[in-house]
Amino acid sequence: MKNTAQPLLEEYQLGELKLKNRVVMASLTRGRADNPGLVPTPLMAKYYAQRASAGLILTEGTWVNSKSIGFINVPGMYSREQVEGWKLVTKAVHDNGGLIFSQLGHIGSASHPDFFNGELPAGPSAINPQTRSFTPEGFKDSLTPRELTIAEIKQTIQDYKQAAKNAKEAGFDGVEIHAMVGMLIPQFLSLATNQRTDEYGGSIENRARIVFEILDAIIAVWSSTRVAIKFTPVALSNVGIMKPDEETIPIFKYILKRLSDYNLAYLHIVGPAENLNGTDVEVMQDNYFSHFRNNYSGRLMANLGFTQESGNAILKEGTADLVSFGAAFIANPDLVEHFQYHLPLSEGDMDTYYAGGAHGYTDYPKAVYSNTAAHSDDADSE
Ligand SMILES: Cc1cc2nc3c(=O)[nH]c(=O)nc-3n(C[C@H](O)[C@H](O)[C@H](O)COP(=O)(O)O)c2cc1C
């Protein structure tokens, strides 16, 4: 149904899936899998179920194998116990009428030996990404990693495939590949962290190869319209040496052109958090999402700093098909209803973003709706 006042509240056909609105919950690492096996818990099921009025939920980034870990208490998607734990989550969300994709990730060189019994993490090249890893002993600086062998790269791609299979078995509705800056995939894309001389380094085509090998592996498991990918092409802060460079625009042009042939669920693009003037990507400062709209022919999901107003505006002008909200979902489990009734948003407590139990996780109340205090934008029956 159309909703001319608020396109965010319109239904949306995403391949075979019917989303009840265009408000997507973006992935939020919350560090609540506080058990040695990194198994999703009943508390996590409750948390996601509380947010099931979103058109689609994207889980926190989850690990595709035991070598991909780099942040404490983040759940995995590689063991039997983890699959069983995720079944609790998908069932709780489905029972509440929601849809949920699993976000599959690998942190590559941005990890720390504390996660690997003292052994170095591995990345595309033996280059310190100069970021920080949240270890059991707090934040620690990244080190110079080991370079992945070709055999290890091939195995990693197979691990993505297995994790995608596991997500299917666990009852998810699809998967999103986590390719935000800091993760393994963008470490391959960046000139600063990839100085390989084999088929995974050098030219744009070689550095982007892993994106398509991972996608091809996953599409052997899921139909393409259940598979998505999330990029942050222009992140400047907290990304160590992986800043946009003179090849960022050409490599993304190449990636977008090839992705256009995949008929994916959507391409998820995070906007700029800072002013891009004076950087190699300054042409994207204005009309940022149009650059992606014009270079990619599939469905586009826009993210970063959206409000009810700007989310409705970008959908209305047609520059994006879906909008995702991250931080707002932490303290407003029923964000959609807030939009529907024009209610003010609560602020989340940042001290409990990445750690803790139920407090700051499942104890944010739902809004109180009152016919006198708020008016609803129900869908027009057009
Ligand atoms: C606490 C927290 C954890 C996050 N964890 C992830 C993650 O696991 N995977 C991911 O792709 N993005 C992650 N993000 C980024 C969000 O998905 C989103 O891109 C970002 O918050 C910008 O959207 P917003 O302005 O609506 O919050 C995280 C953000 C926050 C605040």
Coordinates of C-alpha atoms and ligand atoms in Angstrom, one line a residue:
M1 CA 0.0 0.0 0.0
K2 CA 1.1 3.5 -0.8
N3 CA 1.8 5.9 2.1
T4 CA 2.2 9.3 0.5
A5 CA 2.8 11.0 3.9
Q6 CA 5.5 8.5 4.9
P7 CA 7.1 6.2 2.3
L8 CA 9.1 4.7 5.2
L9 CA 5.8 3.1 6.3
E10 CA 5.0 1.6 2.9
E11 CA 5.2 -2.2 2.2
Y12 CA 8.0 -3.2 0.0
Q13 CA 8.5 -6.3 -2.2
L14 CA 12.1 -7.4 -1.8
G15 CA 12.4 -10.3 -4.2
E16 CA 10.3 -13.0 -2.7
L17 CA 10.0 -11.3 0.6
K18 CA 7.3 -8.8 1.5
L19 CA 8.6 -6.2 3.9
K20 CA 5.8 -4.6 6.0
N21 CA 7.7 -1.2 5.8
R22 CA 10.9 0.2 4.4
V23 CA 12.5 0.8 7.9
V24 CA 15.4 -1.5 8.2
M25 CA 17.3 -2.2 11.5
A26 CA 21.0 -1.9 10.6
S27 CA 23.5 -4.3 12.1
L28 CA 24.5 -3.4 15.7
T29 CA 27.3 -5.3 17.5
R30 CA 26.1 -5.5 21.1
G31 CA 28.6 -8.0 22.6
R32 CA 26.0 -10.1 24.5
A33 CA 27.2 -13.6 23.4
D34 CA 29.1 -13.8 26.6
N35 CA 29.9 -17.5 26.6
P36 CA 33.1 -19.3 25.4
G37 CA 31.3 -20.8 22.3
L38 CA 30.1 -17.3 21.2
V39 CA 26.6 -18.8 21.0
P40 CA 23.5 -16.6 20.6
T41 CA 21.5 -16.6 23.8
P42 CA 17.8 -16.4 24.7
L43 CA 18.4 -12.8 25.8
M44 CA 19.5 -12.0 22.2
A45 CA 16.3 -13.7 20.9
K46 CA 14.2 -11.4 23.2
Y47 CA 16.2 -8.3 22.0
Y48 CA 15.6 -9.0 18.3
A49 CA 12.0 -10.0 18.8
Q50 CA 11.4 -6.6 20.5
R51 CA 12.5 -5.0 17.2
A52 CA 10.4 -7.2 14.9
S53 CA 8.2 -4.3 13.7
A54 CA 11.1 -3.2 11.4
G55 CA 10.5 -4.1 7.8
L56 CA 13.8 -6.1 8.0
I57 CA 16.3 -6.8 10.8
L58 CA 20.0 -7.2 10.0
T59 CA 21.8 -9.0 12.8
E60 CA 25.0 -7.8 14.3
G61 CA 28.1 -8.8 12.4
T62 CA 28.8 -12.5 13.0
W63 CA 32.0 -14.5 12.4
V64 CA 32.3 -16.8 9.5
N65 CA 35.1 -18.9 11.1
S66 CA 37.2 -18.9 14.3
K67 CA 40.0 -17.0 12.5
S68 CA 37.7 -14.1 11.7
I69 CA 37.1 -13.0 15.3
G70 CA 38.3 -9.6 16.6
F71 CA 35.8 -8.2 19.1
I72 CA 34.6 -9.7 22.4
N73 CA 31.4 -11.6 22.9
V74 CA 30.3 -11.3 19.2
P75 CA 28.4 -14.4 18.2
G76 CA 29.6 -16.7 15.4
M77 CA 27.9 -18.6 12.5
Y78 CA 30.4 -21.5 12.2
S79 CA 29.6 -24.0 14.9
R80 CA 26.6 -26.3 15.5
E81 CA 25.9 -24.7 18.9
Q82 CA 25.8 -21.3 17.2
V83 CA 23.3 -22.5 14.6
E84 CA 21.1 -23.8 17.4
G85 CA 21.4 -20.5 19.2
W86 CA 20.5 -18.5 16.1
K87 CA 17.4 -20.7 15.7
L88 CA 16.0 -19.1 18.9
V89 CA 16.6 -15.7 17.4
T90 CA 15.0 -16.4 14.0
K91 CA 12.0 -18.1 15.6
A92 CA 11.4 -15.2 18.0
V93 CA 11.5 -12.7 15.2
H94 CA 9.3 -14.7 12.9
D95 CA 6.8 -15.4 15.7
N96 CA 6.5 -11.6 16.1
G97 CA 5.9 -11.1 12.4
G98 CA 9.4 -9.9 11.4
L99 CA 12.1 -10.8 8.9
I100 CA 15.8 -11.2 9.6
F101 CA 19.0 -11.4 7.7
S102 CA 22.3 -12.6 9.2
Q103 CA 25.3 -10.4 8.7
L104 CA 28.4 -12.4 7.8
G105 CA 31.8 -10.9 8.6
H106 CA 35.5 -11.4 9.0
I107 CA 37.7 -8.8 10.6
G108 CA 41.0 -9.9 9.0
S109 CA 44.1 -8.0 10.1
A110 CA 42.1 -5.7 12.5
S111 CA 42.1 -8.4 15.1
H112 CA 44.6 -9.2 17.9
P113 CA 46.7 -12.2 19.0
D114 CA 44.7 -12.3 22.2
F115 CA 41.9 -14.0 20.2
F116 CA 44.3 -16.6 18.7
N117 CA 46.3 -17.9 21.6
G118 CA 49.1 -15.4 20.8
E119 CA 49.2 -16.1 17.1
L120 CA 49.0 -13.2 14.7
P121 CA 45.8 -12.4 12.8
A122 CA 46.1 -12.6 9.0
G123 CA 45.1 -10.1 6.3
P124 CA 45.8 -9.5 2.6
S125 CA 49.3 -8.2 3.3
A126 CA 51.7 -8.0 6.3
I127 CA 50.7 -4.4 6.9
N128 CA 49.5 -3.0 10.2
P129 CA 46.0 -1.5 9.6
Q130 CA 46.6 0.8 12.6
T131 CA 43.2 0.3 14.1
R132 CA 42.2 -1.1 17.5
S133 CA 40.6 -4.4 18.5
F134 CA 38.2 -4.8 21.5
T135 CA 39.9 -7.7 23.3
P136 CA 38.9 -9.4 26.6
E137 CA 41.4 -7.0 28.2
G138 CA 40.0 -3.9 26.6
F139 CA 41.0 -2.0 23.5
K140 CA 44.4 -2.9 22.1
D141 CA 46.3 -1.5 19.1
S142 CA 46.4 -3.7 16.0
L143 CA 49.8 -5.2 15.0
T144 CA 51.5 -6.2 11.8
P145 CA 49.5 -9.3 10.6
R146 CA 50.5 -12.3 8.7
E147 CA 49.8 -12.4 4.9
L148 CA 47.1 -14.8 3.9
T149 CA 48.2 -17.6 1.5
I150 CA 46.2 -18.2 -1.6
A151 CA 45.0 -21.5 -0.1
E152 CA 43.8 -19.6 3.0
I153 CA 41.9 -17.1 0.9
K154 CA 40.2 -19.9 -0.9
Q155 CA 39.4 -21.6 2.4
T156 CA 38.0 -18.3 3.8
I157 CA 35.7 -18.0 0.8
Q158 CA 34.5 -21.6 1.5
D159 CA 33.9 -20.5 5.1
Y160 CA 31.6 -17.7 4.0
K161 CA 29.7 -20.3 2.0
Q162 CA 29.4 -22.6 5.0
A163 CA 28.3 -19.7 7.2
A164 CA 25.7 -18.8 4.6
K165 CA 24.5 -22.5 4.7
N166 CA 24.4 -22.4 8.5
A167 CA 22.4 -19.2 8.4
K168 CA 19.9 -20.9 6.1
E169 CA 19.7 -23.9 8.5
A170 CA 19.2 -21.5 11.4
G171 CA 16.0 -20.1 9.7
F172 CA 17.3 -16.7 8.5
D173 CA 15.5 -15.0 5.6
G174 CA 18.8 -14.0 3.9
V175 CA 22.3 -12.8 4.5
E176 CA 24.2 -9.6 4.2
I177 CA 28.0 -9.6 3.6
H178 CA 29.7 -7.2 6.1
A179 CA 32.2 -5.2 4.0
M180 CA 32.4 -2.1 6.1
V181 CA 35.8 -0.5 6.4
G182 CA 37.9 -2.3 9.0
M183 CA 36.7 -5.7 7.8
L184 CA 38.6 -8.2 5.7
I185 CA 36.9 -7.4 2.3
P186 CA 37.8 -3.6 2.4
Q187 CA 41.3 -4.6 3.5
F188 CA 41.6 -6.2 0.1
L189 CA 40.1 -3.2 -1.7
S190 CA 42.4 -0.6 -0.1
L191 CA 45.7 0.3 -1.7
A192 CA 47.1 0.9 1.9
T193 CA 46.4 -2.6 3.2
N194 CA 46.7 -4.7 0.0
Q195 CA 50.1 -4.8 -1.6
R196 CA 49.8 -8.4 -2.9
T197 CA 51.4 -9.2 -6.3
D198 CA 49.2 -12.3 -7.0
E199 CA 45.6 -12.4 -8.5
Y200 CA 44.3 -10.8 -5.3
G201 CA 46.4 -7.6 -5.5
G202 CA 47.5 -4.9 -7.8
S203 CA 44.8 -4.0 -10.3
I204 CA 41.3 -3.0 -9.4
E205 CA 40.0 -6.2 -10.8
N206 CA 42.4 -8.2 -8.7
R207 CA 41.8 -6.3 -5.4
A208 CA 38.0 -6.6 -5.9
R209 CA 38.2 -10.3 -6.9
I210 CA 37.4 -11.6 -3.4
V211 CA 34.0 -9.7 -3.3
F212 CA 32.8 -11.6 -6.3
E213 CA 34.2 -14.9 -5.2
I214 CA 32.5 -14.6 -1.9
L215 CA 29.2 -13.6 -3.6
D216 CA 29.4 -16.4 -6.1
A217 CA 30.0 -18.9 -3.2
I218 CA 27.0 -17.6 -1.3
I219 CA 24.7 -17.5 -4.3
A220 CA 25.3 -21.2 -4.7
V221 CA 23.5 -21.5 -1.3
W222 CA 20.9 -18.7 -1.4
S223 CA 19.1 -17.2 -4.3
S224 CA 20.6 -13.8 -5.2
T225 CA 17.6 -11.9 -4.0
R226 CA 18.3 -13.2 -0.5
V227 CA 21.9 -11.9 -0.5
A228 CA 23.1 -8.4 0.1
I229 CA 26.4 -6.5 0.8
K230 CA 27.2 -3.5 2.9
F231 CA 30.0 -1.0 2.1
T232 CA 31.3 2.2 3.7
P233 CA 33.1 3.7 0.7
V234 CA 34.0 7.0 2.3
A235 CA 34.7 6.4 6.0
L236 CA 37.4 8.7 7.3
S237 CA 37.5 8.3 11.1
N238 CA 38.6 5.3 13.1
V239 CA 39.6 3.4 10.0
G240 CA 43.4 3.5 10.5
I241 CA 45.2 3.6 7.2
M242 CA 42.2 2.4 5.2
K243 CA 41.1 5.9 4.2
P244 CA 39.6 6.6 0.8
D245 CA 42.4 6.9 -1.8
E246 CA 42.7 7.9 -5.5
E247 CA 41.4 4.5 -6.5
T248 CA 38.3 4.4 -4.3
I249 CA 36.0 5.9 -6.9
P250 CA 37.3 3.8 -9.8
I251 CA 37.2 0.5 -7.7
F252 CA 33.6 1.2 -6.6
K253 CA 32.6 2.0 -10.2
Y254 CA 33.9 -1.3 -11.2
I255 CA 32.3 -3.1 -8.2
L256 CA 28.9 -1.4 -8.8
K257 CA 28.9 -2.2 -12.5
R258 CA 29.5 -5.9 -11.8
L259 CA 27.1 -6.0 -8.8
S260 CA 24.4 -4.6 -11.1
D261 CA 24.3 -8.0 -12.9
Y262 CA 23.8 -10.0 -9.6
N263 CA 20.1 -9.1 -8.9
L264 CA 20.9 -8.9 -5.2
A265 CA 18.4 -8.3 -2.4
Y266 CA 20.0 -4.8 -2.1
L267 CA 23.3 -2.9 -2.0
H268 CA 23.6 -1.3 1.5
I269 CA 25.6 2.0 1.4
V270 CA 26.7 3.9 4.4
G271 CA 27.0 7.7 3.9
P272 CA 29.8 10.1 4.8
A273 CA 30.1 10.9 8.5
E274 CA 32.5 13.8 7.8
N275 CA 32.9 16.5 5.2
L276 CA 34.7 14.9 2.2
N277 CA 36.1 18.2 0.8
G278 CA 39.9 17.9 0.4
T279 CA 39.8 14.1 0.1
D280 CA 40.1 11.8 -2.9
V281 CA 36.3 11.3 -2.8
E282 CA 35.2 15.0 -2.6
V283 CA 33.1 14.7 -5.7
M284 CA 30.7 12.6 -3.5
Q285 CA 30.2 15.3 -1.0
D286 CA 27.1 16.5 -2.7
N287 CA 24.2 14.1 -3.7
Y288 CA 26.1 11.2 -2.2
F289 CA 23.5 8.5 -2.7
S290 CA 22.9 9.6 -6.3
H291 CA 26.4 8.5 -7.2
F292 CA 25.4 5.0 -6.2
R293 CA 21.9 5.3 -7.7
N294 CA 23.5 6.3 -11.0
N295 CA 26.2 3.6 -11.1
Y296 CA 24.1 0.7 -9.7
S297 CA 20.9 -0.6 -11.2
G298 CA 19.6 -2.8 -8.4
R299 CA 17.9 -2.0 -5.1
L300 CA 19.7 0.5 -2.9
M301 CA 19.6 0.8 0.9
A302 CA 20.8 4.1 2.4
N303 CA 22.3 4.4 5.8
L304 CA 23.9 6.9 8.3
G305 CA 22.3 9.6 10.3
F306 CA 18.9 9.3 8.8
T307 CA 15.9 10.7 10.7
Q308 CA 12.2 10.1 10.1
E309 CA 12.2 13.2 7.9
S310 CA 15.3 12.6 5.8
G311 CA 14.4 8.9 5.5
N312 CA 11.0 9.7 4.1
A313 CA 12.6 12.4 1.8
I314 CA 15.2 10.1 0.2
L315 CA 12.5 7.5 -0.5
K316 CA 10.1 10.1 -1.9
E317 CA 12.7 11.5 -4.3
G318 CA 13.6 7.9 -5.3
T319 CA 17.3 8.0 -4.6
A320 CA 17.0 4.9 -2.4
D321 CA 14.6 2.0 -2.0
L322 CA 15.1 1.3 1.7
V323 CA 16.6 3.2 4.6
S324 CA 18.4 1.6 7.6
F325 CA 18.6 2.9 11.1
G326 CA 21.3 1.9 13.5
A327 CA 21.7 3.7 16.8
A328 CA 18.0 4.7 16.9
F329 CA 17.0 1.1 17.3
I330 CA 19.0 0.7 20.5
A331 CA 16.8 2.7 22.7
N332 CA 13.6 2.7 20.5
P333 CA 12.8 -1.0 19.9
D334 CA 9.5 0.1 18.2
L335 CA 11.1 2.7 16.0
V336 CA 8.5 2.1 13.3
E337 CA 5.7 3.0 15.7
H338 CA 7.6 6.1 16.7
F339 CA 7.5 7.2 13.1
Q340 CA 3.9 6.2 12.7
Y341 CA 2.8 8.3 15.7
H342 CA 5.4 11.0 15.4
L343 CA 6.8 10.3 18.8
P344 CA 10.1 11.7 20.1
L345 CA 13.0 9.3 20.2
S346 CA 14.9 8.1 23.3
E347 CA 18.7 8.2 23.5
G348 CA 20.6 5.0 24.1
D349 CA 23.2 4.7 26.9
M350 CA 26.6 4.4 25.2
D351 CA 28.1 2.6 28.2
T352 CA 26.0 -0.4 27.4
Y353 CA 26.3 -0.3 23.6
Y354 CA 28.9 -3.1 23.4
A355 CA 28.8 -4.9 26.7
G356 CA 26.5 -5.8 29.6
G357 CA 23.5 -8.0 30.1
A358 CA 19.9 -7.1 29.8
H359 CA 20.5 -3.6 31.1
G360 CA 20.7 -1.2 28.2
Y361 CA 19.8 -4.1 25.9
T362 CA 16.3 -5.4 26.4
D363 CA 15.0 -3.0 29.1
Y364 CA 14.3 0.0 26.8
P365 CA 10.5 0.4 27.0
K366 CA 8.2 0.6 24.1
A367 CA 6.6 4.0 23.5
V368 CA 3.1 4.7 25.0
Y369 CA 0.7 5.5 22.2
S370 CA -2.2 7.8 23.0
N371 CA -4.8 8.9 20.5
T372 CA -4.8 12.4 22.0
A373 CA -1.1 12.9 22.1
A374 CA -0.2 11.5 18.7
H375 CA -1.7 11.0 15.3
S376 CA -1.0 8.1 13.1
D377 CA 0.1 8.1 9.5
D378 CA -1.7 5.0 8.4
A379 CA -1.3 4.0 4.8
D380 CA -3.5 5.6 2.2
S381 CA -5.5 3.0 0.4
E382 CA -4.3 4.1 -3.0
Ligands
LIG1 C1 26.7 0.0 18.7 C2 27.0 -0.1 17.2 C3 27.4 -1.3 16.7 C4 27.5 -1.5 15.3 N1 27.8 -2.7 14.8 C5 27.8 -2.9 13.4 C6 28.0 -4.2 12.9 O1 28.1 -5.2 13.6 N2 28.0 -4.3 11.5 C7 27.8 -3.3 10.7 O2 27.7 -3.4 9.5 N3 27.6 -2.0 11.2 C8 27.6 -1.8 12.6 N4 27.4 -0.6 13.1 C9 27.0 0.5 12.1 C10 25.5 0.6 11.9 O3 25.0 -0.5 11.3 C11 25.2 1.8 11.1 O4 25.8 1.7 9.8 C12 25.6 3.1 11.8 O5 25.2 3.1 13.1 C13 25.1 4.4 11.1 O6 23.6 4.3 11.1 P1 22.8 5.3 12.1 O7 23.4 6.7 11.9 O8 21.4 5.2 11.8 O9 23.2 4.9 13.5 C14 27.3 -0.4 14.4 C15 26.9 0.8 15.0 C16 26.7 1.0 16.3 C17 26.2 2.3 16.9

